[in-house]
Short mmCIF file of C-alpha atoms and ligand atoms in Angstrom, two decimals:
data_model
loop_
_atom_site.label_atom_id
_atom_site.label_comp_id
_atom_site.label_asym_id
_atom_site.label_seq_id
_atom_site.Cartn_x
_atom_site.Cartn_y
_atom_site.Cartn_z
CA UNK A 148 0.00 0.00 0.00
CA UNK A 149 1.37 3.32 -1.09
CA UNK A 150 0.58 6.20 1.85
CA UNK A 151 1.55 10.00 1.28
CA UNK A 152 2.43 11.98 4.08
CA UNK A 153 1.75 15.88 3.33
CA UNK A 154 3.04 17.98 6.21
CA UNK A 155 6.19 16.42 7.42
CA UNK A 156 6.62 18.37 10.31
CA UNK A 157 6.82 16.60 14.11
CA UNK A 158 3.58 14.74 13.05
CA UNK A 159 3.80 13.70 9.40
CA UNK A 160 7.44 12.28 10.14
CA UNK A 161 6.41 10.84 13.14
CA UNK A 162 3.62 9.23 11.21
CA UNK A 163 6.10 7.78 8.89
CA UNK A 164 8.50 6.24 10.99
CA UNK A 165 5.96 4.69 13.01
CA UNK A 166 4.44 3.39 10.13
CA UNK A 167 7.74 1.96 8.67
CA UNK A 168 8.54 0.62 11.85
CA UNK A 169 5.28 -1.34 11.69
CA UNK A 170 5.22 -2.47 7.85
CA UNK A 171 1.70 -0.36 7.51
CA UNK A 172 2.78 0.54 4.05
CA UNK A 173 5.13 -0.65 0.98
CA UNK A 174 5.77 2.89 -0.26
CA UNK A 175 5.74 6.41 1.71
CA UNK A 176 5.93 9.49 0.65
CA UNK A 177 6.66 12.76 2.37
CA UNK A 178 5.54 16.36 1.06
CA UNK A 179 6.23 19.57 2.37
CA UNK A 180 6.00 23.28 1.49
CA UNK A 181 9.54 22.80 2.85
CA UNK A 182 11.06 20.34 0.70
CA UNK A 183 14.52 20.17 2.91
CA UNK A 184 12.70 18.87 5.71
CA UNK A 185 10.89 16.75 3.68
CA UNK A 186 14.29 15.47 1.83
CA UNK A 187 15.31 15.34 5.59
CA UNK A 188 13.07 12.99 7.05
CA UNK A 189 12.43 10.96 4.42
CA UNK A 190 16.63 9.90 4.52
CA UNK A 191 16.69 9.67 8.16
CA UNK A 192 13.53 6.91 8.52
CA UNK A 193 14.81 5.27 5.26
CA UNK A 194 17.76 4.29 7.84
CA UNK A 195 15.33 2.54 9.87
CA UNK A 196 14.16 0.51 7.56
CA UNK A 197 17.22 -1.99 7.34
CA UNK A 198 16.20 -2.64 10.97
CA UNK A 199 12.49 -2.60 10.85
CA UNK A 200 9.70 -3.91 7.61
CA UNK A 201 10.36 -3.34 3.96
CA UNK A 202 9.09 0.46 2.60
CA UNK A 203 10.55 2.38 -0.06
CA UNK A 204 10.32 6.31 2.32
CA UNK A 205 10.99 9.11 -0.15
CA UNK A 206 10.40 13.14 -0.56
CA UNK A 207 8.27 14.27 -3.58
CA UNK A 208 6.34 16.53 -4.80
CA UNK A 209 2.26 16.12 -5.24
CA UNK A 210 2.57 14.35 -8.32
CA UNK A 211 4.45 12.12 -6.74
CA UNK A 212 1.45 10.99 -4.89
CA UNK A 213 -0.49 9.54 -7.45
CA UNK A 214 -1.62 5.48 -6.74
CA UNK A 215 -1.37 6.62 -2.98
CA UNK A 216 -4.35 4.89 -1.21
CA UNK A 217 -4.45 7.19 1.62
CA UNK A 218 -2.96 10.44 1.81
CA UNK A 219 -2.25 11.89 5.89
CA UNK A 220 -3.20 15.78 6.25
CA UNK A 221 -0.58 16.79 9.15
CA UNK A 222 0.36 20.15 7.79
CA UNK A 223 -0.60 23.57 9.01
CA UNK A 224 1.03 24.98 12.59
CA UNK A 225 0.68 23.39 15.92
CA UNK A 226 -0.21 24.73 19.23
CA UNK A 227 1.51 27.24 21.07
CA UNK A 228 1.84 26.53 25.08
CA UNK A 229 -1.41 27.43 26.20
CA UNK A 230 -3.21 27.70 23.21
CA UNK A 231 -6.44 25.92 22.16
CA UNK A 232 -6.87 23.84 19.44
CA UNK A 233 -9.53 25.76 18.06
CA UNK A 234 -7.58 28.66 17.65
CA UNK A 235 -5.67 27.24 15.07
CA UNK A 236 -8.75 27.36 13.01
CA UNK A 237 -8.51 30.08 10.62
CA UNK A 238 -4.72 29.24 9.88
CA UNK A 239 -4.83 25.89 8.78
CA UNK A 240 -7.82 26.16 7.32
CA UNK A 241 -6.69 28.34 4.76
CA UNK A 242 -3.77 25.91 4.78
CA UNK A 243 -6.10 22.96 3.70
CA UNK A 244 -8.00 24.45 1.39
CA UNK A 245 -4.39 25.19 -0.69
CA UNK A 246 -3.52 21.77 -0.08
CA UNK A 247 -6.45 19.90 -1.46
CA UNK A 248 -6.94 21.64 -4.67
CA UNK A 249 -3.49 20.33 -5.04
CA UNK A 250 -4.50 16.93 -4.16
CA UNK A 251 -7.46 15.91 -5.94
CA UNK A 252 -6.42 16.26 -9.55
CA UNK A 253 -3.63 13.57 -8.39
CA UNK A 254 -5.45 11.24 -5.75
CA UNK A 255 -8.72 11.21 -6.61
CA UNK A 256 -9.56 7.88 -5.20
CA UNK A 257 -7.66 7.80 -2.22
CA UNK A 258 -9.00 8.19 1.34
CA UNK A 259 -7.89 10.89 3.33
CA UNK A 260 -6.62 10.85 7.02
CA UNK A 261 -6.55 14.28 8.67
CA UNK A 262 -4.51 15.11 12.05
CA UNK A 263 -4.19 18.78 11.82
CA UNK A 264 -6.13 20.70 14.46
CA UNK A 265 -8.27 21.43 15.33
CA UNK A 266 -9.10 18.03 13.77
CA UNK A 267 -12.86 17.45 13.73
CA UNK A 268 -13.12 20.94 12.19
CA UNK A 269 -10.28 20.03 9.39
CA UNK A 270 -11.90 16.81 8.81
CA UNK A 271 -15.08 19.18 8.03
CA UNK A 272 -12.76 21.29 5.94
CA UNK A 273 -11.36 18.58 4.10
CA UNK A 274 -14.71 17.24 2.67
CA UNK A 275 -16.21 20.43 2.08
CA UNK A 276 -13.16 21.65 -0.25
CA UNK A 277 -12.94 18.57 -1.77
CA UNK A 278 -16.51 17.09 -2.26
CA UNK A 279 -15.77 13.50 -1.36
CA UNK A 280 -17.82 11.32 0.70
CA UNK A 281 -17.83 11.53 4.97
CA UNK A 282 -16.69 7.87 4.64
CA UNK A 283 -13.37 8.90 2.90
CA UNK A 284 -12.33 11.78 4.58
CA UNK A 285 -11.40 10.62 8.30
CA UNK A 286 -9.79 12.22 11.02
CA UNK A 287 -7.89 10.94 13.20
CA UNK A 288 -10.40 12.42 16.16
CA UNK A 289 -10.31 10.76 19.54
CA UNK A 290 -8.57 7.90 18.91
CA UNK A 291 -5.31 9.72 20.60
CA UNK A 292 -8.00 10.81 23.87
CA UNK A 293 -8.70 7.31 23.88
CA UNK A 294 -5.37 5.86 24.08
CA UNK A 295 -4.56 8.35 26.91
CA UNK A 296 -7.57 6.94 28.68
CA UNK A 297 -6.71 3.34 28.41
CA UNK A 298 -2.86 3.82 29.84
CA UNK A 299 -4.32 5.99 32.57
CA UNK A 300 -7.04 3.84 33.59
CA UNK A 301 -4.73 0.77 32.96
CA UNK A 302 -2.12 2.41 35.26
CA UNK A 303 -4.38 2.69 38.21
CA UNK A 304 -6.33 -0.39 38.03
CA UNK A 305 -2.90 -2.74 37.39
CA UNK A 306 -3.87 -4.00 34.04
CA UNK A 307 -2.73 -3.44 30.39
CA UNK A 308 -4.17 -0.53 28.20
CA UNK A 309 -5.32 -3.46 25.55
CA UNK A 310 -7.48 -4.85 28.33
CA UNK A 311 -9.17 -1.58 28.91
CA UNK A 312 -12.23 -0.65 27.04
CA UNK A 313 -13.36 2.33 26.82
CA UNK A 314 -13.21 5.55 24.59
CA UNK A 315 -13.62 9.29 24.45
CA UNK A 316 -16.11 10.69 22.32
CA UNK A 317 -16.73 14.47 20.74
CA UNK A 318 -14.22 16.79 20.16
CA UNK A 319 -10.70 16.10 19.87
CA UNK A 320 -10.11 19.11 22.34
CA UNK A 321 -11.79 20.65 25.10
CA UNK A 322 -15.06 19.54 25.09
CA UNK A 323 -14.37 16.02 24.84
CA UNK A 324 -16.50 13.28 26.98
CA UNK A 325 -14.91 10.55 28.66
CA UNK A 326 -17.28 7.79 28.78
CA UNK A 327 -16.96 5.91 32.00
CA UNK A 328 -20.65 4.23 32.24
CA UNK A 329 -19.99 1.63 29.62
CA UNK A 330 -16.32 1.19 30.47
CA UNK A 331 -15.00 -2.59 30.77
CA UNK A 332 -11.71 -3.77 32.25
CA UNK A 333 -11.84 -7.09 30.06
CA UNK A 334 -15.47 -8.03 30.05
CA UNK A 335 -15.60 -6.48 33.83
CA UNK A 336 -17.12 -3.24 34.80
CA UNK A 337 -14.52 -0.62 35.73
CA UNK A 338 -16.32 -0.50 39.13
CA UNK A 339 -16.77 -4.09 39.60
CA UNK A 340 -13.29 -5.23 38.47
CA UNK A 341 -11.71 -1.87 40.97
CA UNK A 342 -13.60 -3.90 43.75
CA UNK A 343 -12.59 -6.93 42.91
CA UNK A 344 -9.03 -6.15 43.32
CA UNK A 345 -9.24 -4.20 46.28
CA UNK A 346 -8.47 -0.56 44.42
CA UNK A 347 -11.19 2.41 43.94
CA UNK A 348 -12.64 3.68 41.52
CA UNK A 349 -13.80 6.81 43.19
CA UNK A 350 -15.84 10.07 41.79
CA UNK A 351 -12.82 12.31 42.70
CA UNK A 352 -10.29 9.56 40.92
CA UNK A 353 -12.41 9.62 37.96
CA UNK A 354 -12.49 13.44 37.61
CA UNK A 355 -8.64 13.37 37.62
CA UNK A 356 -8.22 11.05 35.11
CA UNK A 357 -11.01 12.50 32.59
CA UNK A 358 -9.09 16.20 33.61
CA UNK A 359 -5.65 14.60 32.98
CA UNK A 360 -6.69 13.10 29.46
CA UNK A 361 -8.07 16.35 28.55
CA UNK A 362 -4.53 18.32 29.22
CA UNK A 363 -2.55 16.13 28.37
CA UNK A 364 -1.64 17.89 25.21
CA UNK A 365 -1.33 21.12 26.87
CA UNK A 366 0.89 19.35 29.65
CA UNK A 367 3.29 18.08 26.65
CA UNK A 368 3.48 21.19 24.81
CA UNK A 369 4.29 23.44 28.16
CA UNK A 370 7.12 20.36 28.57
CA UNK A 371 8.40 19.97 25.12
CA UNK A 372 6.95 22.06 22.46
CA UNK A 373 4.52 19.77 20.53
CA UNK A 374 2.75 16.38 20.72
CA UNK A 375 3.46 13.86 18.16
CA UNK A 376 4.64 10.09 19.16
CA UNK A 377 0.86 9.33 20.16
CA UNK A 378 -0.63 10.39 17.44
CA UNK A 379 1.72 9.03 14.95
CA UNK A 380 1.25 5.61 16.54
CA UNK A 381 -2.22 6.79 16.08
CA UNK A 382 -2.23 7.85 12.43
CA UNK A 383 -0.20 4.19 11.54
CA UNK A 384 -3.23 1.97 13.36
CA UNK A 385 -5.95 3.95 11.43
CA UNK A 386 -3.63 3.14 8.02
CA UNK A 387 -3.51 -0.78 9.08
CA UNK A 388 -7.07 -0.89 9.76
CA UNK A 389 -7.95 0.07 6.41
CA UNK A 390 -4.92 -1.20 4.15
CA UNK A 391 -5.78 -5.09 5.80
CA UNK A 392 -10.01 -4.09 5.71
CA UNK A 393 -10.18 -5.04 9.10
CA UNK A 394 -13.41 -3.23 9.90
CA UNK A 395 -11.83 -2.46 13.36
CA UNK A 396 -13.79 -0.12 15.84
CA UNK A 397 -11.71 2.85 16.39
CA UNK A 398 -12.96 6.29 18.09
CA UNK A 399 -11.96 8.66 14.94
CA UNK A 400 -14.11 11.75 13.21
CA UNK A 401 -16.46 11.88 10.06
CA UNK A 402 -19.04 14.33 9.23
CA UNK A 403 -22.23 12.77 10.87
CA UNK A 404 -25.76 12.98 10.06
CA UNK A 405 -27.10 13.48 13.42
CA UNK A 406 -25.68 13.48 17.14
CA UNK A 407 -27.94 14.46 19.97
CA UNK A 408 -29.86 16.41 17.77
CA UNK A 409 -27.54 18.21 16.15
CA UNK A 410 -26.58 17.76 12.29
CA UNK A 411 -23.74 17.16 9.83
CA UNK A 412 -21.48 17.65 12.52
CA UNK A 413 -17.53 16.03 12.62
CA UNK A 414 -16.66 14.58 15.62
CA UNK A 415 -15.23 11.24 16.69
CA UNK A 416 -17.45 8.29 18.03
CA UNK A 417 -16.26 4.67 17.82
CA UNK A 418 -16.62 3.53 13.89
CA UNK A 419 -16.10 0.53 11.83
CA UNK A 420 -12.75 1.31 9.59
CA UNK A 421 -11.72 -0.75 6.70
CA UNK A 422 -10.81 -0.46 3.22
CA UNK A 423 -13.66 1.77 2.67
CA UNK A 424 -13.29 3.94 5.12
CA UNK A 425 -15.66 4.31 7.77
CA UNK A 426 -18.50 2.31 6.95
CA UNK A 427 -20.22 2.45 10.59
CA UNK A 428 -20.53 3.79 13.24
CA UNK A 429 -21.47 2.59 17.02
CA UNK A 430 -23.80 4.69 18.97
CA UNK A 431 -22.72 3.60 22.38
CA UNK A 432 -25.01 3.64 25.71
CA UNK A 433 -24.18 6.78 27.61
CA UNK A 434 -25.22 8.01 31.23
CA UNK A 435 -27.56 11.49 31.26
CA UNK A 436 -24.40 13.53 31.92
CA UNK A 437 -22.68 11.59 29.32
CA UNK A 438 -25.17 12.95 26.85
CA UNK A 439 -25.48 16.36 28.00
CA UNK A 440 -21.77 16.57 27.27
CA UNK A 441 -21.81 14.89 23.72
CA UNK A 442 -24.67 17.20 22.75
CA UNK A 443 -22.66 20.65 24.39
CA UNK A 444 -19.10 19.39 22.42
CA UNK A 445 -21.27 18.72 18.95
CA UNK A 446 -22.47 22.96 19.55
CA UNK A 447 -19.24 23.57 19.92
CA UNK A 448 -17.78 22.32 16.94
CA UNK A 449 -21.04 22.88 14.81
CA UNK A 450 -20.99 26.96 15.90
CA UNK A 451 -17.57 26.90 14.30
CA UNK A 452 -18.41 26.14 11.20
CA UNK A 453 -19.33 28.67 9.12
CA UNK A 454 -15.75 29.89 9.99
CA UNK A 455 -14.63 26.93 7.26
CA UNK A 456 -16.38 28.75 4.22
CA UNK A 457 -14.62 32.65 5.17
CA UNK A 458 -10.84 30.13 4.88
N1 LIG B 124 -4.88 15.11 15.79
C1 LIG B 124 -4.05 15.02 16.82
O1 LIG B 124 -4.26 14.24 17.75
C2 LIG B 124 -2.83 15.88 16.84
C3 LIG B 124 -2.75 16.90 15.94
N2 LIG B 124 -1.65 17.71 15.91
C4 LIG B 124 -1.68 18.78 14.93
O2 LIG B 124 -0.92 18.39 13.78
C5 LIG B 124 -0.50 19.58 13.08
C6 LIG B 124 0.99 19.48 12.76
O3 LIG B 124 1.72 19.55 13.97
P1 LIG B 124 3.31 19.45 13.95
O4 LIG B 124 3.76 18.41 13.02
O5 LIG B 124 3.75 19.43 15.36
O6 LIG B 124 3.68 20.87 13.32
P2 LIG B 124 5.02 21.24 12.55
O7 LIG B 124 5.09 22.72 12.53
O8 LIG B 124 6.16 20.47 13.09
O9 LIG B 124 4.74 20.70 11.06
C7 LIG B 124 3.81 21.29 10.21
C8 LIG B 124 4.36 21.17 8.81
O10 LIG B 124 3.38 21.62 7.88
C9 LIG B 124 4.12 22.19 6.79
N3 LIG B 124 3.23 23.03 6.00
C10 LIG B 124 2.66 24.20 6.35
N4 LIG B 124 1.93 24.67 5.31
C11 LIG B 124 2.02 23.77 4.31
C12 LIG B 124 1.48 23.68 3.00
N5 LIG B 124 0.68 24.64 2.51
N6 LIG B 124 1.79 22.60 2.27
C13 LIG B 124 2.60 21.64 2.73
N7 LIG B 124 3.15 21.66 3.97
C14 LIG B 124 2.85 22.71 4.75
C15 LIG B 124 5.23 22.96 7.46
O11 LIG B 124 6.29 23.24 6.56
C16 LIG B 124 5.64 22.01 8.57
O12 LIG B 124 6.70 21.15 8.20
C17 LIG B 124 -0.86 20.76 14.01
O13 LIG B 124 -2.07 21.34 13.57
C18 LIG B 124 -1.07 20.08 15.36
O14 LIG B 124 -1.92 20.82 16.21
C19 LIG B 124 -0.59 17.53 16.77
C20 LIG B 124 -0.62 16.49 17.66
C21 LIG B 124 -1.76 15.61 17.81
C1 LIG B 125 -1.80 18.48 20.04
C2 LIG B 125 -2.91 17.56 20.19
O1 LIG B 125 -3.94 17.70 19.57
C3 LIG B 125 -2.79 16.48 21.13
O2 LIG B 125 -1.69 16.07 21.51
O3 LIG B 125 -3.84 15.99 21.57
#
């Protein structure tokens, strides 16, 4: 499977390696506006490869996409410490909508697979600008929120963050709800299997992890700048999922119809992913609150918008 990377900043290469290291794809290739960093990163994971899967990693320009089955969106700028994601908006959506006039004359048929913030509203961008259907234009959404979940919940309770099952949903920022009422250590309740082994599981633990999943990106950036190992570990299991068809459940953003009322709204819930794309999607069992919050983080990304057409 041939992936193209465009952006190959701390994201888009860390996309790459991880995705060499894991044999996601036969052929990557890296764009940037700057094509020295591109030229850059592209050498330096090539020199992985001899101890990792076999992938041809070069630079090129967007021509050089063509026959790429999914192309990753990581360009645009990052946060600054303290910034919100949403205030990237206006920048890198006037980024994307550059970038995907260049794209489509080359990769018509290829699925895209957005990271740049603030995500759900780029993954909105993306198929606005470039007409294609919510099933093919993915971003990467929660699934990053929910990994941080799983290691923190796996860290308290004593088990591994496989075993733990349970996702974030909404926004990719913010507003996003952890969803604790339908979380399962194994086939256990959280509460039941905390018990069980003697640890809590209390109201005031729960708050701390849901806060700490929340900031964790604003925790890394104050400590080093920028986020990107988590999400390129990210990006590469969203690629796998769909170059093998798996139809995998993964917490990830498409435009959807309807949630809580509100319509053709991006944000992430868990979806089936395969070589289509996102063919499903799981409308999970939520608490009252659970639902209050879902319905507040779809306004929130649905009020921004109209901002999208003014890019
Ligand atoms: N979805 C997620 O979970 C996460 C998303 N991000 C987001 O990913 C994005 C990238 O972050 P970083 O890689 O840290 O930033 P970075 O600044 O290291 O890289 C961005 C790259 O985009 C390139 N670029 C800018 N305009 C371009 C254009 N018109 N065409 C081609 N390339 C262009 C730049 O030259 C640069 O190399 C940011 O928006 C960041 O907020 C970061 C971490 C997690
Ligand atoms: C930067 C970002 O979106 C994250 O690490 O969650």
């Amino acid at each position: 499977m041939k992936i193209g990377i465009v952006g190959t900043g701390m994201v888009g290469s860390s996309a790459a390696f991880a995705m060499a290291l894991r044999g996601t794809a036969s052929e990557i290739v890296l764009v940037d506006r700057n094509a020295d960093l591109a030229s850059a990163h592209a050498q330096d994971i090539s020199h992985a490869v001899p101890f990792a899967r076999a992938v041809t990693v070069r630079a090129g320009d967007y021509a050089d996409l063509a026959g790429a089955r999914i192309v990753v969106l990581a360009a645009g700028v990052g946060q600054k410490p303290g910034e919100t994601r949403l205030a990237l908006l206006g920048r890198n959506a006037a980024v994307f909508r550059q970038v995907v006039e260049q794209l489509m004359p080359v990769v018509p048929d290829a699925l895209f697979l957005i990271a740049s913030n603030p995500v759900d509203l780029m993954t909105y961008a993306v198929r606005r600008f470039s007409g294609l259907p919510a099933s093919r234009v993915i971003g990467s959404g929660t699934i990053l929120d929910t990994a941080r979940f799983r290691v923190l919940v796996g860290e308290h309770l004593g088990i591994a963050p496989r075993s733990v099952h349970a996702y974030v949903l909404g926004e990719h920022g913010d507003s996003e709800v952890a969803v604790w009422s339908s979380a399962m250590a194994g086939n256990v309740p959280l509460e039941a299997f905390a018990a069980q082994t003697g640890r809590t599981l209390t109201a005031d633990k729960r708050a701390e992890i849901s806060d700490a999943v929340r900031n964790a990106a604003y925790t890394i950036i104050s400590g080093k700048g920028s986020t990107y190992y988590g999400i390129g570990a990210g990006l590469a299991r969203i690629a796998e999922a769909i170059g093998a068809d798996e139809r995998a459940v993964l917490s990830v953003s498409t435009v959807t119809a309807d949630v809580e009322g509100i319509e053709d709204v991006p944000l992430s819930l868990p979806r089936i992913v395969g070589a289509e794309g996102v063919t499903a999607e799981l409308r999970p069992d939520l608490d009252a609150d659970e639902r209050a919050a879902l319905r507040k983080s779809a306004e929130t990304i649905a009020a921004l918008k109209p901002a999208i057409d003014e890019a």
